[in-house]
Amino acid sequence: MHVRMELSRILIRELTDYQLIELREVSDDGSATDHEPRSFPIVIGMPEAQAIERRLKGMELSRPQTHDLLASLIKALGGTLDRVTVTHLAEHTFFAELSITTGDGDRITVDSRPSDAIALGIAADTPIYVAEDVIQNAIRDDA
């Protein structure tokens, strides 16, 4: 089972090599859940944190960055990014997939790092899902 989540915050600490994003549970319609929402952090690199922050703020650079390029490529090929899914957690490393509907209507999945997937999807308000076992393991590891 996959649980709908949202990017609840991003923590950028310029004096460290790693940054944090936090995902928080929401209902399928994007509203708050009827119980205490679960949340957990994912450690990401500085370039990915900056890309997510830039896309959240709607900032455009004079030249496209990697996430901009990927978004343009999907669009130019007639596709749409339907969802981002964090699929599993192994040895403190998260794994994700992009679900894309092609111009022909086919559905494909592409492996991704969660930070890249979120950076790609954040500007288009693409829904984020996380596998239930990933949430349970991430919360257990965080405790």
Tab-separated table of C-alpha atoms in Angstrom:
chain	number	residue	atom	x	y	z
A	1	MET	CA	0.000	0.000	0.000
A	2	HIS	CA	1.190	3.526	-0.794
A	3	VAL	CA	0.479	6.501	1.461
A	4	ARG	CA	0.076	10.062	0.190
A	5	MET	CA	2.726	12.398	1.591
A	6	GLU	CA	3.780	16.003	1.102
A	7	LEU	CA	7.023	17.868	1.377
A	8	SER	CA	6.496	19.544	4.744
A	9	ARG	CA	9.840	21.276	5.083
A	10	ILE	CA	13.345	21.576	3.794
A	11	LEU	CA	16.294	22.245	6.065
A	12	ILE	CA	19.352	23.729	4.405
A	13	ARG	CA	22.441	23.980	6.556
A	14	GLU	CA	25.224	25.504	4.553
A	15	LEU	CA	27.923	24.352	6.958
A	16	THR	CA	27.234	20.644	6.443
A	17	ASP	CA	27.499	18.297	3.471
A	18	TYR	CA	23.964	17.012	3.902
A	19	GLN	CA	20.556	18.628	4.020
A	20	LEU	CA	17.144	17.322	5.100
A	21	ILE	CA	13.722	17.219	3.591
A	22	GLU	CA	10.781	16.033	5.629
A	23	LEU	CA	7.799	14.194	4.231
A	24	ARG	CA	4.482	14.272	6.135
A	25	GLU	CA	1.407	12.123	5.652
A	26	VAL	CA	-1.738	13.675	4.161
A	27	SER	CA	-5.046	12.196	2.998
A	28	ASP	CA	-5.451	11.144	-0.634
A	29	ASP	CA	-7.125	14.452	-1.463
A	30	GLY	CA	-4.107	16.348	-0.092
A	31	SER	CA	-5.778	17.506	3.140
A	32	ALA	CA	-4.682	16.712	6.686
A	33	THR	CA	-5.287	13.153	7.883
A	34	ASP	CA	-7.887	12.279	10.503
A	35	HIS	CA	-5.120	10.942	12.776
A	36	GLU	CA	-1.730	12.259	13.830
A	37	PRO	CA	0.207	12.465	10.538
A	38	ARG	CA	3.394	10.477	10.341
A	39	SER	CA	6.550	12.146	9.092
A	40	PHE	CA	10.184	11.332	8.528
A	41	PRO	CA	13.326	13.012	7.177
A	42	ILE	CA	15.377	12.111	4.119
A	43	VAL	CA	19.001	13.206	3.924
A	44	ILE	CA	19.890	14.816	0.589
A	45	GLY	CA	22.801	16.724	-0.901
A	46	MET	CA	23.165	20.492	-1.153
A	47	PRO	CA	22.566	20.717	-4.951
A	48	GLU	CA	19.325	18.737	-4.643
A	49	ALA	CA	18.177	20.849	-1.665
A	50	GLN	CA	18.872	24.025	-3.605
A	51	ALA	CA	16.996	22.679	-6.638
A	52	ILE	CA	13.954	21.827	-4.516
A	53	GLU	CA	14.026	25.199	-2.783
A	54	ARG	CA	14.386	27.039	-6.107
A	55	ARG	CA	11.472	25.150	-7.641
A	56	LEU	CA	9.319	25.726	-4.529
A	57	LYS	CA	9.944	29.450	-4.811
A	58	GLY	CA	9.351	29.457	-8.584
A	59	MET	CA	12.804	30.860	-9.233
A	60	GLU	CA	14.088	30.471	-12.764
A	61	LEU	CA	17.733	30.521	-13.702
A	62	SER	CA	19.060	31.814	-16.996
A	63	ARG	CA	19.962	28.274	-18.055
A	64	PRO	CA	17.989	25.115	-17.282
A	65	GLN	CA	19.225	22.893	-14.496
A	66	THR	CA	18.970	19.092	-14.671
A	67	HIS	CA	15.463	18.964	-13.180
A	68	ASP	CA	14.279	21.659	-15.583
A	69	LEU	CA	15.766	19.700	-18.462
A	70	LEU	CA	14.001	16.500	-17.406
A	71	ALA	CA	10.658	18.303	-16.990
A	72	SER	CA	11.055	19.870	-20.445
A	73	LEU	CA	11.981	16.527	-21.972
A	74	ILE	CA	8.928	14.765	-20.510
A	75	LYS	CA	6.693	17.575	-21.767
A	76	ALA	CA	8.326	17.726	-25.228
A	77	LEU	CA	7.720	13.994	-25.636
A	78	GLY	CA	4.043	14.499	-24.815
A	79	GLY	CA	4.286	12.903	-21.399
A	80	THR	CA	3.201	13.905	-17.925
A	81	LEU	CA	4.710	13.142	-14.548
A	82	ASP	CA	1.806	11.587	-12.644
A	83	ARG	CA	3.361	10.737	-9.313
A	84	VAL	CA	6.534	10.281	-7.330
A	85	THR	CA	6.755	7.140	-5.201
A	86	VAL	CA	9.361	6.366	-2.547
A	87	THR	CA	9.450	2.611	-3.010
A	88	HIS	CA	11.907	1.211	-0.504
A	89	LEU	CA	14.561	1.858	2.105
A	90	ALA	CA	17.737	-0.199	2.361
A	91	GLU	CA	20.699	0.518	4.634
A	92	HIS	CA	19.516	4.104	5.290
A	93	THR	CA	19.170	4.796	1.550
A	94	PHE	CA	15.786	5.672	0.056
A	95	PHE	CA	14.774	4.653	-3.476
A	96	ALA	CA	12.042	6.180	-5.626
A	97	GLU	CA	10.283	5.930	-8.959
A	98	LEU	CA	8.760	8.431	-11.334
A	99	SER	CA	5.418	7.390	-12.841
A	100	ILE	CA	5.085	8.940	-16.272
A	101	THR	CA	2.241	8.722	-18.766
A	102	THR	CA	3.700	8.899	-22.262
A	103	GLY	CA	2.232	10.792	-25.185
A	104	ASP	CA	0.829	7.438	-26.409
A	105	GLY	CA	-0.984	6.900	-23.107
A	106	ASP	CA	1.375	4.186	-21.870
A	107	ARG	CA	2.526	4.268	-18.274
A	108	ILE	CA	6.213	3.880	-17.522
A	109	THR	CA	8.233	3.986	-14.325
A	110	VAL	CA	11.754	5.328	-14.062
A	111	ASP	CA	14.090	4.723	-11.119
A	112	SER	CA	15.130	7.877	-9.295
A	113	ARG	CA	16.608	9.226	-6.126
A	114	PRO	CA	13.809	10.683	-3.974
A	115	SER	CA	15.468	14.097	-3.950
A	116	ASP	CA	15.591	14.222	-7.754
A	117	ALA	CA	12.029	12.943	-8.078
A	118	ILE	CA	10.723	15.525	-5.606
A	119	ALA	CA	12.708	18.328	-7.247
A	120	LEU	CA	11.254	17.326	-10.606
A	121	GLY	CA	7.689	17.012	-9.373
A	122	ILE	CA	7.456	19.910	-6.936
A	123	ALA	CA	6.914	22.641	-9.523
A	124	ALA	CA	3.974	20.775	-11.077
A	125	ASP	CA	2.440	19.863	-7.696
A	126	THR	CA	2.935	16.181	-8.504
A	127	PRO	CA	1.646	13.914	-5.720
A	128	ILE	CA	4.186	12.096	-3.569
A	129	TYR	CA	3.491	8.584	-2.299
A	130	VAL	CA	5.539	6.413	0.043
A	131	ALA	CA	5.272	2.660	0.542
A	132	GLU	CA	3.812	1.817	3.975
A	133	ASP	CA	6.805	-0.349	4.928
A	134	VAL	CA	9.172	2.523	4.067
A	135	ILE	CA	7.287	4.841	6.439
A	136	GLN	CA	7.368	2.285	9.235
A	137	ASN	CA	11.082	1.579	8.754
A	138	ALA	CA	11.973	5.273	8.413
A	139	ILE	CA	10.094	6.178	11.600
A	140	ARG	CA	11.711	3.267	13.437
A	141	ASP	CA	15.188	4.314	12.190
A	142	ASP	CA	14.515	7.936	13.166
A	143	ALA	CA	13.466	7.075	16.731
